[in-house]
CSV table of C-alpha atoms in Angstrom, one decimal:
chain,number,residue,atom,x,y,z
W,27,UNK,CA,-77.9,-137.5,-50.1
W,28,UNK,CA,-78.0,-134.6,-47.6
W,29,UNK,CA,-74.9,-134.3,-45.4
W,30,UNK,CA,-75.6,-133.6,-41.7
W,31,UNK,CA,-74.5,-130.1,-40.6
W,32,UNK,CA,-73.1,-129.5,-37.1
W,33,UNK,CA,-72.3,-126.2,-35.5
W,34,UNK,CA,-68.9,-126.2,-33.6
W,35,UNK,CA,-68.6,-123.5,-31.0
W,36,UNK,CA,-64.9,-122.8,-31.4
W,37,UNK,CA,-62.8,-121.7,-34.4
W,38,UNK,CA,-62.1,-124.4,-37.0
W,39,UNK,CA,-59.1,-124.9,-39.3
W,40,UNK,CA,-58.4,-127.3,-42.1
W,41,UNK,CA,-57.0,-130.7,-40.9
W,42,UNK,CA,-58.0,-130.2,-37.3
W,43,UNK,CA,-59.4,-133.1,-35.4
W,44,UNK,CA,-62.0,-132.0,-32.9
W,45,UNK,CA,-64.5,-133.5,-30.5
W,46,UNK,CA,-68.1,-132.7,-30.9
W,47,UNK,CA,-70.2,-131.4,-27.9
W,48,UNK,CA,-72.0,-134.1,-25.9
W,49,UNK,CA,-75.4,-133.2,-27.4
W,50,UNK,CA,-74.0,-133.1,-31.0
W,51,UNK,CA,-72.2,-136.4,-30.4
W,52,UNK,CA,-75.3,-138.1,-29.1
W,53,UNK,CA,-77.3,-136.9,-32.1
W,54,UNK,CA,-74.7,-138.1,-34.5
W,55,UNK,CA,-73.9,-141.5,-33.0
W,56,UNK,CA,-77.2,-142.5,-31.4
W,57,UNK,CA,-79.9,-140.8,-33.4
W,58,UNK,CA,-78.4,-140.7,-36.9
W,59,UNK,CA,-76.2,-143.8,-36.2
W,60,UNK,CA,-73.2,-142.4,-38.0
W,61,UNK,CA,-69.7,-143.9,-37.5
W,62,UNK,CA,-66.1,-143.7,-38.6
W,63,UNK,CA,-65.8,-142.7,-42.3
W,64,UNK,CA,-69.2,-141.0,-42.5
W,65,UNK,CA,-69.2,-137.4,-43.7
W,66,UNK,CA,-70.5,-134.3,-41.9
W,67,UNK,CA,-70.3,-130.6,-42.6
W,68,UNK,CA,-69.0,-128.4,-39.7
W,69,UNK,CA,-69.4,-124.6,-39.4
W,70,UNK,CA,-68.2,-122.4,-36.6
W,71,UNK,CA,-70.7,-119.5,-37.1
W,72,UNK,CA,-68.1,-117.1,-38.5
W,73,UNK,CA,-68.8,-117.8,-42.2
W,74,UNK,CA,-67.7,-120.7,-44.4
W,75,UNK,CA,-68.1,-124.4,-43.8
W,76,UNK,CA,-65.8,-127.4,-43.5
W,77,UNK,CA,-66.4,-130.9,-45.0
W,78,UNK,CA,-65.5,-133.4,-42.3
W,79,UNK,CA,-65.3,-137.1,-41.7
W,80,UNK,CA,-65.8,-139.0,-38.4
W,81,UNK,CA,-62.6,-140.6,-37.2
W,82,UNK,CA,-63.9,-142.0,-34.0
W,83,UNK,CA,-67.4,-142.6,-32.5
W,84,UNK,CA,-68.0,-144.1,-29.1
W,85,UNK,CA,-71.3,-143.0,-27.6
W,86,UNK,CA,-71.0,-139.4,-26.4
W,87,UNK,CA,-67.5,-139.2,-27.7
W,88,UNK,CA,-67.3,-138.4,-31.5
W,89,UNK,CA,-64.2,-137.0,-33.1
W,90,UNK,CA,-64.1,-135.6,-36.6
W,91,UNK,CA,-61.4,-134.3,-38.9
W,92,UNK,CA,-62.2,-131.0,-40.8
W,93,UNK,CA,-61.3,-130.6,-44.4
W,94,UNK,CA,-60.5,-127.4,-46.3
W,95,UNK,CA,-62.8,-124.5,-45.6
W,96,UNK,CA,-65.4,-123.8,-48.3
W,97,UNK,CA,-66.4,-120.1,-48.7
W,98,UNK,CA,-70.2,-120.4,-48.8
W,99,UNK,CA,-72.2,-117.3,-48.0
W,100,UNK,CA,-76.0,-117.7,-47.6
W,101,UNK,CA,-76.6,-114.4,-45.9
W,102,UNK,CA,-79.0,-111.8,-47.1
W,103,UNK,CA,-77.8,-108.4,-48.5
W,104,UNK,CA,-80.1,-106.9,-45.9
W,105,UNK,CA,-79.0,-106.6,-42.3
W,106,UNK,CA,-82.3,-107.5,-40.8
W,107,UNK,CA,-82.6,-106.7,-37.1
W,108,UNK,CA,-85.9,-108.1,-35.5
W,109,UNK,CA,-86.9,-106.3,-32.3
W,110,UNK,CA,-89.5,-108.6,-30.9
W,111,UNK,CA,-91.8,-108.1,-28.0
W,112,UNK,CA,-91.3,-111.3,-26.0
W,113,UNK,CA,-94.3,-113.6,-26.3
W,114,UNK,CA,-95.2,-116.6,-24.2
W,115,UNK,CA,-93.6,-120.0,-24.4
W,116,UNK,CA,-93.3,-121.7,-27.7
W,117,UNK,CA,-94.5,-118.6,-29.7
W,118,UNK,CA,-91.2,-116.9,-29.0
W,119,UNK,CA,-89.2,-120.0,-29.8
W,120,UNK,CA,-91.0,-120.3,-33.1
W,121,UNK,CA,-90.2,-116.7,-34.0
W,122,UNK,CA,-86.5,-117.2,-33.2
W,123,UNK,CA,-86.4,-120.4,-35.3
W,124,UNK,CA,-88.2,-118.9,-38.3
W,125,UNK,CA,-86.5,-115.5,-38.2
W,126,UNK,CA,-83.2,-117.4,-38.4
W,127,UNK,CA,-84.3,-119.4,-41.4
W,128,UNK,CA,-85.5,-116.2,-43.1
W,129,UNK,CA,-82.1,-114.6,-42.7
W,130,UNK,CA,-82.4,-112.2,-39.7
W,131,UNK,CA,-79.0,-111.0,-38.7
W,132,UNK,CA,-80.0,-109.9,-35.2
W,133,UNK,CA,-82.9,-110.9,-32.9
W,134,UNK,CA,-83.5,-108.4,-30.0
W,135,UNK,CA,-86.1,-109.6,-27.5
W,136,UNK,CA,-87.7,-106.7,-25.6
W,137,UNK,CA,-89.9,-106.5,-22.5
W,138,UNK,CA,-92.7,-104.0,-23.0
W,139,UNK,CA,-95.6,-102.4,-21.1
W,140,UNK,CA,-98.0,-105.1,-22.2
W,141,UNK,CA,-95.6,-108.1,-22.1
W,142,UNK,CA,-97.1,-111.0,-20.3
W,143,UNK,CA,-93.6,-112.6,-19.7
W,144,UNK,CA,-91.6,-111.2,-16.8
W,145,UNK,CA,-87.9,-112.0,-16.4
W,146,UNK,CA,-85.3,-111.3,-13.7
W,147,UNK,CA,-81.7,-111.0,-14.8
W,148,UNK,CA,-80.8,-114.7,-14.3
W,149,UNK,CA,-84.0,-115.8,-16.1
W,150,UNK,CA,-83.2,-113.4,-19.0
W,151,UNK,CA,-79.7,-114.9,-19.5
W,152,UNK,CA,-81.1,-118.5,-19.5
W,153,UNK,CA,-83.7,-117.4,-22.0
W,154,UNK,CA,-81.0,-116.0,-24.2
W,155,UNK,CA,-79.0,-119.2,-24.1
W,156,UNK,CA,-82.2,-121.2,-24.9
W,157,UNK,CA,-83.0,-119.0,-27.9
W,158,UNK,CA,-79.4,-119.1,-29.1
W,159,UNK,CA,-79.6,-122.9,-29.1
W,160,UNK,CA,-82.8,-122.7,-31.2
W,161,UNK,CA,-81.0,-120.3,-33.7
W,162,UNK,CA,-78.0,-122.6,-33.9
W,163,UNK,CA,-80.2,-125.6,-34.7
W,164,UNK,CA,-82.1,-123.6,-37.3
W,165,UNK,CA,-78.7,-122.7,-38.9
W,166,UNK,CA,-77.8,-126.3,-39.0
W,167,UNK,CA,-81.0,-127.1,-40.8
W,168,UNK,CA,-81.3,-124.2,-43.2
W,169,UNK,CA,-77.6,-123.9,-44.3
W,170,UNK,CA,-76.6,-120.6,-42.8
W,171,UNK,CA,-73.0,-120.4,-41.8
W,172,UNK,CA,-73.4,-117.3,-39.6
W,173,UNK,CA,-75.4,-117.6,-36.4
W,174,UNK,CA,-77.6,-114.5,-35.9
W,175,UNK,CA,-76.8,-112.3,-32.9
W,176,UNK,CA,-79.3,-113.1,-30.1
W,177,UNK,CA,-79.3,-110.3,-27.6
W,178,UNK,CA,-80.2,-110.7,-24.0
W,179,UNK,CA,-83.8,-109.6,-23.2
W,180,UNK,CA,-83.9,-105.9,-22.4
W,181,UNK,CA,-86.5,-103.3,-21.4
W,182,UNK,CA,-87.9,-101.7,-24.5
W,183,UNK,CA,-87.6,-98.1,-23.4
W,184,UNK,CA,-84.0,-98.6,-22.3
W,185,UNK,CA,-83.1,-100.4,-25.6
W,186,UNK,CA,-84.7,-97.6,-27.6
W,187,UNK,CA,-82.8,-94.9,-25.8
W,188,UNK,CA,-79.5,-96.7,-26.1
W,189,UNK,CA,-79.8,-98.0,-29.7
W,190,UNK,CA,-78.3,-95.7,-32.4
W,191,UNK,CA,-80.7,-94.9,-35.2
W,192,UNK,CA,-79.4,-96.5,-38.4
W,193,UNK,CA,-80.9,-97.5,-41.7
W,194,UNK,CA,-84.6,-98.1,-42.2
W,195,UNK,CA,-86.7,-98.4,-39.1
W,196,UNK,CA,-90.2,-100.0,-39.4
W,197,UNK,CA,-92.8,-100.4,-36.7
W,198,UNK,CA,-95.4,-103.0,-37.6
W,199,UNK,CA,-98.7,-101.5,-36.6
W,200,UNK,CA,-102.3,-102.2,-37.6
W,201,UNK,CA,-103.0,-98.5,-37.8
W,202,UNK,CA,-100.0,-97.7,-39.9
W,203,UNK,CA,-99.9,-96.9,-43.6
W,204,UNK,CA,-99.8,-99.5,-46.3
W,205,UNK,CA,-99.2,-96.9,-49.0
W,206,UNK,CA,-95.9,-97.8,-50.8
W,207,UNK,CA,-93.2,-95.3,-50.9
W,208,UNK,CA,-89.5,-95.5,-51.6
W,209,UNK,CA,-86.9,-95.6,-48.9
W,210,UNK,CA,-83.2,-95.4,-49.7
W,211,UNK,CA,-81.7,-98.7,-48.7
W,212,UNK,CA,-78.6,-98.6,-46.5
W,213,UNK,CA,-78.3,-102.3,-45.9
W,214,UNK,CA,-79.9,-102.3,-42.5
W,215,UNK,CA,-83.5,-102.6,-41.6
W,216,UNK,CA,-84.8,-102.7,-38.0
W,217,UNK,CA,-88.2,-104.2,-37.7
W,218,UNK,CA,-90.1,-103.6,-34.4
W,219,UNK,CA,-93.0,-105.8,-33.4
W,220,UNK,CA,-94.9,-105.7,-30.2
W,221,UNK,CA,-96.0,-108.6,-28.0
W,222,UNK,CA,-99.5,-109.9,-27.6
W,223,UNK,CA,-101.6,-106.8,-27.3
W,224,UNK,CA,-99.1,-104.6,-29.1
W,225,UNK,CA,-97.0,-101.7,-27.8
W,226,UNK,CA,-98.4,-99.3,-25.3
W,227,UNK,CA,-99.4,-95.8,-26.5
W,228,UNK,CA,-96.3,-94.2,-25.0
W,229,UNK,CA,-94.1,-96.9,-26.4
W,230,UNK,CA,-95.5,-96.4,-29.9
W,231,UNK,CA,-95.1,-92.6,-29.7
W,232,UNK,CA,-91.5,-93.0,-28.5
W,233,UNK,CA,-90.7,-95.4,-31.4
W,234,UNK,CA,-92.2,-93.0,-33.9
W,235,UNK,CA,-90.1,-90.1,-32.4
W,236,UNK,CA,-87.0,-92.3,-32.7
W,237,UNK,CA,-87.5,-92.6,-36.5
W,238,UNK,CA,-89.7,-95.7,-36.8
W,239,UNK,CA,-92.3,-95.6,-39.6
W,240,UNK,CA,-95.6,-97.3,-38.9
W,241,UNK,CA,-96.8,-99.7,-41.5
W,242,UNK,CA,-99.2,-102.6,-41.7
W,243,UNK,CA,-99.4,-105.8,-43.7
W,244,UNK,CA,-102.8,-105.9,-45.2
W,245,UNK,CA,-106.2,-105.4,-43.7
W,246,UNK,CA,-106.1,-108.2,-41.1
W,247,UNK,CA,-104.6,-108.0,-37.6
W,248,UNK,CA,-101.9,-110.6,-37.3
W,249,UNK,CA,-100.7,-112.4,-34.2
W,250,UNK,CA,-97.3,-111.3,-33.0
W,251,UNK,CA,-95.5,-114.4,-34.1
W,252,UNK,CA,-97.3,-114.3,-37.5
W,253,UNK,CA,-96.5,-110.7,-38.0
W,254,UNK,CA,-92.7,-111.3,-37.5
W,255,UNK,CA,-92.5,-114.0,-40.1
W,256,UNK,CA,-94.8,-112.2,-42.6
W,257,UNK,CA,-92.9,-109.0,-42.4
W,258,UNK,CA,-89.4,-110.6,-42.6
W,259,UNK,CA,-90.6,-112.5,-45.7
W,260,UNK,CA,-92.0,-109.4,-47.3
W,261,UNK,CA,-88.7,-107.5,-46.7
W,262,UNK,CA,-86.6,-110.3,-48.1
W,263,UNK,CA,-88.8,-110.5,-51.1
W,264,UNK,CA,-88.7,-106.7,-51.7
W,265,UNK,CA,-85.0,-106.0,-51.2
W,266,UNK,CA,-83.3,-109.2,-49.8
W,267,UNK,CA,-82.4,-112.6,-51.1
W,268,UNK,CA,-85.9,-113.8,-51.9
W,269,UNK,CA,-86.4,-111.4,-54.8
W,270,UNK,CA,-85.1,-111.1,-58.3
W,271,UNK,CA,-82.4,-108.5,-57.6
W,272,UNK,CA,-79.2,-109.5,-55.9
W,273,UNK,CA,-78.1,-105.9,-55.1
W,274,UNK,CA,-81.2,-103.8,-54.4
W,275,UNK,CA,-80.8,-100.0,-54.3
W,276,UNK,CA,-84.2,-99.1,-52.8
W,277,UNK,CA,-86.7,-100.7,-50.5
W,278,UNK,CA,-90.5,-100.4,-51.1
W,279,UNK,CA,-92.6,-100.5,-48.0
């Protein structure tokens, strides 16, 4: 029987009795109908997980006691940073959810020349909180004990100018090369995907000047949300935790 996993937003310790958030408590007591003595797994997003038991459940008040921390690491050997042009509505939510399940360590939403979505600072912060909630729920479902970093939405050009170049940098582009060649793997891969309509010409040129290599995934043009998931899967298969080798030394793209 699968044990329910719950994210706890403060540091945990063995033996601690903690109260779940109102939303988590409602889900546990009213949706799952769990009560005193039932088991859960808690994780605080910093690595490891804690077997726990419910000691009190009264509506929106659920208190649980954490057991000994178990060192369980389900993270990829690749540090995958997804730089995603923000798409509309549920498309972006879907990308955040699936990228989390596929092991992305960072998700960096960017506003580009052709972005349909426009956000002021307060809207951007609310969006970040919304996407963080989606990522946490995905971690609860898929077994990850580290929540990916969800950055606040940023202007693409400002992000590119401020972000230090590190590791392998890939721009997914229908006009890019699909010829395989070896790239030395440093542990970090930054994957850049434009919004609906792709990056503007000046943005594409700036990305290439900043060390991104243009590549495509096959002969078909993919939607922005499809491209993100397909590319993350391919990278994990080639050099991450979906392939045969646990400690890859080179990445083929």
